[in-house]
Short mmCIF file of C-alpha atoms in Angstrom, two decimals:
data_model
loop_
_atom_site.label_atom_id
_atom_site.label_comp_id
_atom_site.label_asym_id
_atom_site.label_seq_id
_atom_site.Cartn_x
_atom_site.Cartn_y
_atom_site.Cartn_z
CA UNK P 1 -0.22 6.07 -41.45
CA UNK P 2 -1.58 2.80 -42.49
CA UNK P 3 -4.73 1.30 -42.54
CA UNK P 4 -5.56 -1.36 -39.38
CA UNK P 5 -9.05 -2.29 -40.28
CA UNK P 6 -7.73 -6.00 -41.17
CA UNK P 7 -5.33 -6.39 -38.60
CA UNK P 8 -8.25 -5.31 -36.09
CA UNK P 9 -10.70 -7.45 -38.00
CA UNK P 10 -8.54 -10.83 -37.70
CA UNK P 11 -7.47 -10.08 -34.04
CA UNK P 12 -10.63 -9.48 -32.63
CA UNK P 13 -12.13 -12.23 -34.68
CA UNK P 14 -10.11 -14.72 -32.06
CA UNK P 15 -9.77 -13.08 -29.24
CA UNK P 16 -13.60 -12.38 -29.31
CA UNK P 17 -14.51 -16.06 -29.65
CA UNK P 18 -12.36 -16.82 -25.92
CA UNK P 19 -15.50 -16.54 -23.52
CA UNK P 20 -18.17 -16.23 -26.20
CA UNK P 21 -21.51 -16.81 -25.13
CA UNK P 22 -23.94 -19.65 -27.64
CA UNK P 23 -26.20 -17.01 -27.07
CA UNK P 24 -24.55 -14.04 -28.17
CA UNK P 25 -22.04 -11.99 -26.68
CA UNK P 26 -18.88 -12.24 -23.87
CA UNK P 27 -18.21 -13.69 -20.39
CA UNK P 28 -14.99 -13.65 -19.47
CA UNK P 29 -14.57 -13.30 -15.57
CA UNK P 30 -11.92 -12.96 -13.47
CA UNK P 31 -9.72 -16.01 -12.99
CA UNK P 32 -11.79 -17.77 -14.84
CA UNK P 33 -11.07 -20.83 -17.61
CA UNK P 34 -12.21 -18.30 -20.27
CA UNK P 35 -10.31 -15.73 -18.63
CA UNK P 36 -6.92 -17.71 -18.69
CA UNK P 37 -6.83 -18.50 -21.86
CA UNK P 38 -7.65 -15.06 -23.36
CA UNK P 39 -4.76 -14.13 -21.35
CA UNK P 40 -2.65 -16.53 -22.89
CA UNK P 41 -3.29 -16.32 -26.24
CA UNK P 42 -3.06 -12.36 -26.07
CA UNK P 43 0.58 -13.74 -24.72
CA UNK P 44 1.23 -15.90 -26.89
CA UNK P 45 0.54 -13.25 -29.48
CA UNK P 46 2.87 -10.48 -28.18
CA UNK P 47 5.74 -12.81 -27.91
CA UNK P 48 5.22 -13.92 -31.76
CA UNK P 49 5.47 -10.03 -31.96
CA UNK P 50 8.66 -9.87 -30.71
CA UNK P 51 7.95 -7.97 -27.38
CA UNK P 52 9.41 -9.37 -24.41
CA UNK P 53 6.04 -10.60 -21.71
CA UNK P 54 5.57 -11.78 -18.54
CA UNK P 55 2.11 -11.59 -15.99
CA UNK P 56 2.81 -10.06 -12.41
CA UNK P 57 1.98 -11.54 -9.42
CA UNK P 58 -2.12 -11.12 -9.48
CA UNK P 59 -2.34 -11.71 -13.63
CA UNK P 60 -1.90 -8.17 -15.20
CA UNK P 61 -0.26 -9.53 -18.26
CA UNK P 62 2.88 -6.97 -19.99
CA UNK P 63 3.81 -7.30 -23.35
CA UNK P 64 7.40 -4.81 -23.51
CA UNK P 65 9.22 -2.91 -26.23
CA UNK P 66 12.68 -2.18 -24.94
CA UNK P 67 13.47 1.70 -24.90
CA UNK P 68 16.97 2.60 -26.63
CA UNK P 69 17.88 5.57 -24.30
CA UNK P 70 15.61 5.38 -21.80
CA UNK P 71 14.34 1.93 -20.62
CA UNK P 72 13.85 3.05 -17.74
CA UNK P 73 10.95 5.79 -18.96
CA UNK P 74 8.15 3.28 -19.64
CA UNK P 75 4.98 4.13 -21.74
CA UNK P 76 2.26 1.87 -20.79
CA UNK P 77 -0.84 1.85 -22.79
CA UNK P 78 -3.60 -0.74 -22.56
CA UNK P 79 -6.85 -2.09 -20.90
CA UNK P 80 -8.72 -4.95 -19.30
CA UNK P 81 -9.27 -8.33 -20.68
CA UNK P 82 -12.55 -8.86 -18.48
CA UNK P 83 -16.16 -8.50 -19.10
CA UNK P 84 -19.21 -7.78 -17.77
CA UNK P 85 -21.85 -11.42 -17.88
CA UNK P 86 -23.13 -11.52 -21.33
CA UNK P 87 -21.14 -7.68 -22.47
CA UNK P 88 -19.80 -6.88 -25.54
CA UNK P 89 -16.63 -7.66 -27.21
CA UNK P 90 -15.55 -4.17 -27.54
CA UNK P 91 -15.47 -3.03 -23.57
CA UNK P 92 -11.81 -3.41 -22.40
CA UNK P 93 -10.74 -5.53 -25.35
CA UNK P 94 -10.36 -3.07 -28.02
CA UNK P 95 -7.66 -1.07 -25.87
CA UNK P 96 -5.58 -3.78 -25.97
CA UNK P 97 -6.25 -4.92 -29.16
CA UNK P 98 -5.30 -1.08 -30.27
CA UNK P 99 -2.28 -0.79 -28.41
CA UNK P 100 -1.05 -4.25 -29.24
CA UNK P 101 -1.02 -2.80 -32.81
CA UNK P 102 -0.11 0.92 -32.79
CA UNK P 103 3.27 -1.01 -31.05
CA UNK P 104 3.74 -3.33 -33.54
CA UNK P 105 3.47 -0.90 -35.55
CA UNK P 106 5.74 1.05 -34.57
CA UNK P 107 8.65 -1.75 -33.82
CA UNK P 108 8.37 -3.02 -37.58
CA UNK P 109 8.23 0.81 -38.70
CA UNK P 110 10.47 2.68 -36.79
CA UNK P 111 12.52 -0.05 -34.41
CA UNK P 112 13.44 0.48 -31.05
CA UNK P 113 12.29 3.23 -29.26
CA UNK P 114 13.76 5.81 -27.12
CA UNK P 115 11.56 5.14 -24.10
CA UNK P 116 10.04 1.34 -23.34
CA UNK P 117 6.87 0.52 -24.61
CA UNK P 118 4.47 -1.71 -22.80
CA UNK P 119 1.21 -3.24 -23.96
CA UNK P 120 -0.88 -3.90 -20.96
CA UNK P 121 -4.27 -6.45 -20.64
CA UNK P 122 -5.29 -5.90 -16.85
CA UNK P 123 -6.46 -8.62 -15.17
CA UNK P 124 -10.12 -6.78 -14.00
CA UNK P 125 -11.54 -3.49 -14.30
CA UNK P 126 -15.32 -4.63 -14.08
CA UNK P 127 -16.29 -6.38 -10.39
CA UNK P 128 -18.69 -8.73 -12.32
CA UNK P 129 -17.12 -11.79 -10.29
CA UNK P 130 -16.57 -10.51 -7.69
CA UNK P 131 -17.63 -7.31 -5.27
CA UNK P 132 -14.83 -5.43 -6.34
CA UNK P 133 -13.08 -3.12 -8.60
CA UNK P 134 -10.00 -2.13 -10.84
CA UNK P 135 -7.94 -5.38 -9.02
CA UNK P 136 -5.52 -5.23 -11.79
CA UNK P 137 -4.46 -1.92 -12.26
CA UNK P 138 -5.40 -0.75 -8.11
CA UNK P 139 -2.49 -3.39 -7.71
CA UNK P 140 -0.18 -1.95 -10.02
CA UNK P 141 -0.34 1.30 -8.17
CA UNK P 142 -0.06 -0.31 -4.90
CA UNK P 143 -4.10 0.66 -3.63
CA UNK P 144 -5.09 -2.57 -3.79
CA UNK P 145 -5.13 -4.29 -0.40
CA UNK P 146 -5.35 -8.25 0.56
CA UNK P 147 -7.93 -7.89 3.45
CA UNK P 148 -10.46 -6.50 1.10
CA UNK P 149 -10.81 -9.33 -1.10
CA UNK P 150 -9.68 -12.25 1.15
CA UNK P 151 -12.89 -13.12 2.42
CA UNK P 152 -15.20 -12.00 -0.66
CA UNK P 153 -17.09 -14.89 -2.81
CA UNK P 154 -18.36 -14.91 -6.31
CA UNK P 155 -22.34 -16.31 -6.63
CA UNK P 156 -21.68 -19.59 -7.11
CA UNK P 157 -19.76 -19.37 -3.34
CA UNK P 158 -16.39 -19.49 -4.58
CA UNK P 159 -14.17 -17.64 -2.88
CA UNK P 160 -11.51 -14.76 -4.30
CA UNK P 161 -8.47 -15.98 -2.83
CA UNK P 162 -9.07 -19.87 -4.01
CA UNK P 163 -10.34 -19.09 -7.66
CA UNK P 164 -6.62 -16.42 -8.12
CA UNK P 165 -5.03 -19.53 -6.66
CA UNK P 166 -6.42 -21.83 -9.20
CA UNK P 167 -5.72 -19.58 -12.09
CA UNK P 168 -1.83 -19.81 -10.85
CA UNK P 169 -1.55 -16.48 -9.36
CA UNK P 170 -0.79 -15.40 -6.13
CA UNK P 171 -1.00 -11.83 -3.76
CA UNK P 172 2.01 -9.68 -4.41
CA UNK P 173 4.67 -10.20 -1.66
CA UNK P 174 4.28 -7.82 1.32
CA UNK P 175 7.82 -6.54 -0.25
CA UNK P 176 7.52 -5.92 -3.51
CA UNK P 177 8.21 -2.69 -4.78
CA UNK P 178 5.89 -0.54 -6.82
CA UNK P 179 6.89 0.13 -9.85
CA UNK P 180 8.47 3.47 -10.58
CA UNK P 181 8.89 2.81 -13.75
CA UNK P 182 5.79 4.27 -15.60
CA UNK P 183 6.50 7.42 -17.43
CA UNK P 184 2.68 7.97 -18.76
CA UNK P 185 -0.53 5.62 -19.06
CA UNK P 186 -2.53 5.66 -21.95
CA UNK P 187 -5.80 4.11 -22.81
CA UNK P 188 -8.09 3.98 -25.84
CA UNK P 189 -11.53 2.61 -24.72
CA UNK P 190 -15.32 2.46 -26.60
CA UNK P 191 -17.35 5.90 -25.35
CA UNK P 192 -20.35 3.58 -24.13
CA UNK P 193 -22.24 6.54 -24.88
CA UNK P 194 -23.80 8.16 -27.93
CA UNK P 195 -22.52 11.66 -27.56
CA UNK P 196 -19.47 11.25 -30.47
CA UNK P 197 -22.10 9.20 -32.74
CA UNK P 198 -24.51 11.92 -32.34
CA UNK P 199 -22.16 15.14 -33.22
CA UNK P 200 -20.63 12.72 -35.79
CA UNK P 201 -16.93 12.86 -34.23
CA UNK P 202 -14.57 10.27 -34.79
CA UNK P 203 -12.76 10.42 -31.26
CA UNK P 204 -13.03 11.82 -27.93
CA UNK P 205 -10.07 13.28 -26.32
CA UNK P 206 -11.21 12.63 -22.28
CA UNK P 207 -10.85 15.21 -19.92
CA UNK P 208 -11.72 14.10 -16.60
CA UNK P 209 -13.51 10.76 -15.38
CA UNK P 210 -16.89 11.15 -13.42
CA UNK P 211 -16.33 10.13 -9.38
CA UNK P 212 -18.81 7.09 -8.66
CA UNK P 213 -20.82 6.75 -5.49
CA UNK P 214 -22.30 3.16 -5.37
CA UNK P 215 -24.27 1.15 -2.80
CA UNK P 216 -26.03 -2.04 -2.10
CA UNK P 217 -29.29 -1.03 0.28
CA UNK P 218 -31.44 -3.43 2.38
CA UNK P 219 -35.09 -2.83 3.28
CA UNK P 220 -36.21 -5.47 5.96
CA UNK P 221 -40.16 -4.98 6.24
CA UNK P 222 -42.81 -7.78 7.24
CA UNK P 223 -43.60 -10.43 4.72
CA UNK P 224 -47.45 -11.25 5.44
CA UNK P 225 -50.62 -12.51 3.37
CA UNK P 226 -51.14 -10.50 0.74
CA UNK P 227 -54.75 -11.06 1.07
CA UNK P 228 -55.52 -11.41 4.98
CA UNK P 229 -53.34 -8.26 5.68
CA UNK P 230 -54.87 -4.76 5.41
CA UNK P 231 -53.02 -2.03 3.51
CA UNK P 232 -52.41 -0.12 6.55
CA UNK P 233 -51.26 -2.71 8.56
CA UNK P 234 -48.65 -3.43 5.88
CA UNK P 235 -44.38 -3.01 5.86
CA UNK P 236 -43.90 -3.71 2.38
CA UNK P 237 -40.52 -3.51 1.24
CA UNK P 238 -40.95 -2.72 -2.64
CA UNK P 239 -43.68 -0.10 -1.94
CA UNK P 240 -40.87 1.70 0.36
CA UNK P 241 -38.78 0.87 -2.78
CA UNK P 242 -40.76 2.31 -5.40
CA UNK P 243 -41.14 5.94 -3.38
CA UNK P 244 -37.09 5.75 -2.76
CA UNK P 245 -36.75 4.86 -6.65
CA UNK P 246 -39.64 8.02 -7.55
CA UNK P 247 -38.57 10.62 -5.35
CA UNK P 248 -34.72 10.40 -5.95
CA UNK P 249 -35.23 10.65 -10.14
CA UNK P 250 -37.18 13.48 -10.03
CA UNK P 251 -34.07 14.78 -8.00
CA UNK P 252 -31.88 14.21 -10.40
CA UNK P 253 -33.85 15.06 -12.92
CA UNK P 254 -34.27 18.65 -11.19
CA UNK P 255 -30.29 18.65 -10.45
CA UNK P 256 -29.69 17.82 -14.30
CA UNK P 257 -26.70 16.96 -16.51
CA UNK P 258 -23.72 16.09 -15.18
CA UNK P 259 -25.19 13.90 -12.46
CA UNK P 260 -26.60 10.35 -13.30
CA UNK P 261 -28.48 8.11 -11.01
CA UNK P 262 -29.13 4.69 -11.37
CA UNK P 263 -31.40 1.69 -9.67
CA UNK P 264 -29.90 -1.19 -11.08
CA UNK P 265 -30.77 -4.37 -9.16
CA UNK P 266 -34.18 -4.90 -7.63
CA UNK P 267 -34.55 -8.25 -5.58
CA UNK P 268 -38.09 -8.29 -3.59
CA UNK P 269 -38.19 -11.16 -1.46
CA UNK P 270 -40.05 -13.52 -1.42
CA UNK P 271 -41.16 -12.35 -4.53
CA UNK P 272 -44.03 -14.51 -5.21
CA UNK P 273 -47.69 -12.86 -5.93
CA UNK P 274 -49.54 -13.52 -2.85
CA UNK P 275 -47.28 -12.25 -0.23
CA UNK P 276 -46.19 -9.05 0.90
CA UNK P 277 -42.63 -8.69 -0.03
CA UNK P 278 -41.02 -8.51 3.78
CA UNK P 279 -37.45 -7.98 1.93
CA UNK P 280 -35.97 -5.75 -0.65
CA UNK P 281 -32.56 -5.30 -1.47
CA UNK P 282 -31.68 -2.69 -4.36
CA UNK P 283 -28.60 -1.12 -5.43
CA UNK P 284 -27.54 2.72 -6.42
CA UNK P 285 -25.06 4.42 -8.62
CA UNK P 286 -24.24 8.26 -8.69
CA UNK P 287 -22.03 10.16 -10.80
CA UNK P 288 -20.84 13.37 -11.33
CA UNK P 289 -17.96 15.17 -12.48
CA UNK P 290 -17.71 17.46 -9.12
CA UNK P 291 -16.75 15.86 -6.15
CA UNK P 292 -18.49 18.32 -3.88
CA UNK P 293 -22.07 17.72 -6.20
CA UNK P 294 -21.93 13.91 -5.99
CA UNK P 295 -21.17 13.78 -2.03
CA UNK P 296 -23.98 16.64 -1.52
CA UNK P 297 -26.35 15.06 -3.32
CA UNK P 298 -25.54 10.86 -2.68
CA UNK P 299 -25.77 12.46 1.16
CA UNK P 300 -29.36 13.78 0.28
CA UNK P 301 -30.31 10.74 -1.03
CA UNK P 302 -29.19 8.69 2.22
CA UNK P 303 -31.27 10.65 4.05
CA UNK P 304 -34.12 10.57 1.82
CA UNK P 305 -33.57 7.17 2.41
CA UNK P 306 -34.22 7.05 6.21
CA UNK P 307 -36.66 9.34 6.43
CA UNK P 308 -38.84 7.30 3.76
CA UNK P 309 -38.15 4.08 5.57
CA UNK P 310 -38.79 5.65 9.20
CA UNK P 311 -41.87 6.66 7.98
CA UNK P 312 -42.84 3.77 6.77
CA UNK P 313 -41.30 1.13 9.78
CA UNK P 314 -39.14 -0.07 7.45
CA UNK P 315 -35.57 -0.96 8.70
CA UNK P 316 -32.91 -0.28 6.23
CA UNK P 317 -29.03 -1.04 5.73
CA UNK P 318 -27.39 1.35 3.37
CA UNK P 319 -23.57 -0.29 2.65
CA UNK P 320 -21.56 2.92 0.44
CA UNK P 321 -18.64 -0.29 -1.26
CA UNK P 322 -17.94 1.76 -4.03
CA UNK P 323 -16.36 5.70 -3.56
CA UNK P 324 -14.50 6.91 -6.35
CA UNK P 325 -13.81 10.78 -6.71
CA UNK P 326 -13.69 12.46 -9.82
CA UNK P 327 -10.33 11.95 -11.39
CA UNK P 328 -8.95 14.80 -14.16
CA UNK P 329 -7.03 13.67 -16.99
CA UNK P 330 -3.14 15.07 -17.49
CA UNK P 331 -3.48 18.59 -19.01
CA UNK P 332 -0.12 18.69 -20.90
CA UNK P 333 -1.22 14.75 -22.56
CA UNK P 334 -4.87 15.93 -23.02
CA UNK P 335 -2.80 19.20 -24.80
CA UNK P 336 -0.64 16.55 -26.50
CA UNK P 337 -3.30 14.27 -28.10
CA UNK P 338 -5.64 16.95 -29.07
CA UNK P 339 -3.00 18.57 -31.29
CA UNK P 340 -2.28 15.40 -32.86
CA UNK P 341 -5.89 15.33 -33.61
CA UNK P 342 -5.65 18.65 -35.43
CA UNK P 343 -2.80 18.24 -37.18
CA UNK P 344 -4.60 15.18 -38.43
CA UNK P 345 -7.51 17.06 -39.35
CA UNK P 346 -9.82 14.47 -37.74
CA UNK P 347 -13.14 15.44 -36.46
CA UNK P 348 -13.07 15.10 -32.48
CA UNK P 349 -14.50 16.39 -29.13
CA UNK P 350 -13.18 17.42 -25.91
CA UNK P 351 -15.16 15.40 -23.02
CA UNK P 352 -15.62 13.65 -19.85
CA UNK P 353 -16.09 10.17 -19.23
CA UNK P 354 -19.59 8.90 -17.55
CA UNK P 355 -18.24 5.15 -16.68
CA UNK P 356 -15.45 4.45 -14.72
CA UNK P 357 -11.76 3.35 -16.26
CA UNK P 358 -8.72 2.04 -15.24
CA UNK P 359 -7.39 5.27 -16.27
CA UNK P 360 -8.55 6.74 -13.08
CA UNK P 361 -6.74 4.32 -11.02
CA UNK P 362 -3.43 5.37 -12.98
CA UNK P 363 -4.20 9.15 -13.19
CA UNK P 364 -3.58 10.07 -9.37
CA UNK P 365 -0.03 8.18 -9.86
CA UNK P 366 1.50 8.92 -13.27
CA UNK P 367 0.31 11.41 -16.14
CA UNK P 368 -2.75 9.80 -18.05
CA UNK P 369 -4.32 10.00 -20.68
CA UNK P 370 -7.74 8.69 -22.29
CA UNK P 371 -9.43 8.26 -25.64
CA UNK P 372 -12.19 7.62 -27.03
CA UNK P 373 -14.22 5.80 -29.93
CA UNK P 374 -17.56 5.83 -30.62
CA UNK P 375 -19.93 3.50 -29.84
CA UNK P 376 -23.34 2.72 -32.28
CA UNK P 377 -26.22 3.85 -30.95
CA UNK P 378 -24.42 4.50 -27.67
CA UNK P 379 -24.88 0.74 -26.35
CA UNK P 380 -22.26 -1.50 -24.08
CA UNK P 381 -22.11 -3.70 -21.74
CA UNK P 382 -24.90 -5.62 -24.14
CA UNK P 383 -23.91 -8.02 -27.10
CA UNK P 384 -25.02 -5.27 -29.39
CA UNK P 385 -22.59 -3.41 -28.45
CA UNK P 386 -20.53 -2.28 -31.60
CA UNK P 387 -18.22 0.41 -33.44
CA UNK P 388 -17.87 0.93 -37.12
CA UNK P 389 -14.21 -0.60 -38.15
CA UNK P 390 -13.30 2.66 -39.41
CA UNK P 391 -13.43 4.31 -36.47
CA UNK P 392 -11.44 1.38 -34.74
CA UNK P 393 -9.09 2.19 -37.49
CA UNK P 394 -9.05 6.06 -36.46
CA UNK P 395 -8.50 5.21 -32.99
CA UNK P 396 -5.34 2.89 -33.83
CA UNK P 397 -4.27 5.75 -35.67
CA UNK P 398 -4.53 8.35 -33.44
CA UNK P 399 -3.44 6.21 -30.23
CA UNK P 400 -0.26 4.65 -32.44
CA UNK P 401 0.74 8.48 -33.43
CA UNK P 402 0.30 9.43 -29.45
CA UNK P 403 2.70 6.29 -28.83
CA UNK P 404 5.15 7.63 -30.90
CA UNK P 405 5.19 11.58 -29.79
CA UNK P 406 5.69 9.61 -26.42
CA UNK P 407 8.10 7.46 -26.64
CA UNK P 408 10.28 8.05 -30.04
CA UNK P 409 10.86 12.12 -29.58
CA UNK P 410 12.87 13.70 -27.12
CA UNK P 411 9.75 16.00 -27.08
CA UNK P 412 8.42 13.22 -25.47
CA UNK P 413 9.84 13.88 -21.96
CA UNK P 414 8.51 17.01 -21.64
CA UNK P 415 4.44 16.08 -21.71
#
């Protein structure tokens, strides 16, 4: 097999500069200037590559290899072209950047082959534009639904709807057909962990995706002077906060690895030092890779909720917007992959995935499969977010060899 590492080099070296921040690192939103014309150049790129493209309705951009035998048997293989404000240039990118080149690969090395090939850059996976998920490949699969982004805005007030319209997309037509097309999914993505760096693997062969239970929570107490107004006499919103934030770690702490929870946005109100915050709105994310553990314990946590704000005459909102279950990989792909990893004698690891993918989107609907790379020092979503270029190279490798079991054997049907 031959080495990427300057293929990968030179493509990310342009792609990564569409959205770069003068500060360091990536924004590239949905529907977005930056987001259109990383879109278009990754276009412009497959059809100099001789694969047949076109975007659907919503922007999920295809990039095909025509199947000998079996066109109808499609292999799709890709990831998102979005990012988080300020992320990485790894996140989503390098998927597409790997597939793009195990096909090309394969079309100069062995031709056409007997099922299609697709390279896929989804439109989103991330929600950082807007308060929602997976729009790309959740339309693909036919979950995604008009009426829950119609009326949704970005922060700057702009609404979903008007910036797709402006990028020169559209919804799907209420009678377009799913596709029925898609044979398998596959998807090489960064771990955004440190669990291969630290056992010194080269790639992670996933498993199963961890279900994700997230919510936006509002505490409405009593702003007041926070020098006239007696401790007792007090509603204050980030002291409810702070025993919400306490008491539910040390839960998960006690419940212990799989589950993860996270506070990630605190915004006190009127947050200014001499008055009692009256307002508090926080968010929370829990994950596990058991569905019954992550609604048991998310459900204890609601209720840990109330009772903290009861007792305290706080009034709260809790709004669940994100419930994902746990989603298992294919077992017959997982099979697949790992004993192309053996027979390749590289150094890998069986394991689940902590963040959410577009592969769990696809698994539920066609056989999936994930990969994985590994990240340095475990960081993502952060412009520091990096992976040594031979294990890019590795994961090319590994993910162009998987292409070809897939779509070039007549073994290929059967996994």
């Amino acid at each position: 097999m031959k080495n990427f590492q300057q293929e990968i080099s030179d493509i990310s070296g342009w792609l990564s500069k569409i959205g770069a921040d003068p500060s360091g690192g990536m924004t590239r939103l949905l529907y977005t200037k930056e987001w259109v014309e990383a879109q278009q150049a990754l276009k412009n790129t497959f059809d100099a590559a001789g694969l047949k493209t076109h975007f659907d309705t919503v922007g999920n951009l295809f990039g095909r290899l025509e199947g000998s035998q079996y066109p109808d048997q499609v292999i799709l293989c890709g990831s998102h072209i979005d990012t988080v404000v300020n992320g990485g240039n790894l996140d989503g990118q390098f998927g597409i950047e790997a597939a793009y080149l195990a096909i090309k690969h394969l079309k100069e090395t062995y031709g056409a082959p007997l099922r299609s090939l697709e390279v896929l850059a989804l439109a989103e996976e991330e929600g950082s534009r807007f308060p929602y998920v997976f729009w790309g490949s959740k339309n693909i699969v036919g979950q995604a639904r008009k009426e829950d982004v119609q009326h949704i805005r970005d922060a700057k007030g702009i609404g979903f709807v008007e910036a797709m319209h402006s990028a020169g997309f559209d919804f799907p037509a209420q009678d377009q057909p799913l596709r029925k097309d898609i044979a398998a999914f596959v998807e090489i993505h960064i771990e955004q962990g440190k669990v291969l760096e630290t056992e010194g693997k080269t790639i992670g062969v996933v498993t199963s995706i961890v279900g994700q239970r997230r919510y936006d929570v509002k505490l409405h107490g009593e702003a007041n002077h926070a020098g006239t107004t007696p401790m007792s006499y007090r509603k204050d919103t980030v002291h409810a906060f702070s025993r919400i934030c306490c008491e539910s770690i040390a839960k998960a702490r006690a419940e212990g690895d799989p589950l993860v929870l996270t506070f990630g946005k605190v915004d006190p109100k009127p947050n200014t030092v001499n008055v009692v915050p009256g307002f508090t709105h926080f968010t929370l994310d829990c994950r596990h890779t058991d569905q019954a553990t992550l609604l048991r314990f998310s459900q204890e946590i609601e209720s840990d909720i109330q009772r903290i704000c009861a007792e305290m005459g706080i009034e709260v909102e809790i709004d669940l917007w994100m419930d994902e279950p746990p989603i298992p990989m294919d077992k017959q792909l997982v099979r697949c992959v790992s004993q192309l990893c053996e027979a390749q004698q590289l150094n890998f690891r069986m394991m689940h995935s902590g963040a959410g993918h577009d592969s769990q989107i696809f698994s539920p609907y066609v056989p999936t499969v994930m990969m994985f790379v590994p990240s340095i020092a475990g960081i993502s979503h952060n412009p520091a977010e990096k992976t040594h270029i031979a294990d890019l190279n590795e994961g090319v490798k590994i993910l162009a060899k998987t292409l070809y079991q897939l779509a070039y054997t007549e073994q290929g049907a059967n996994l």
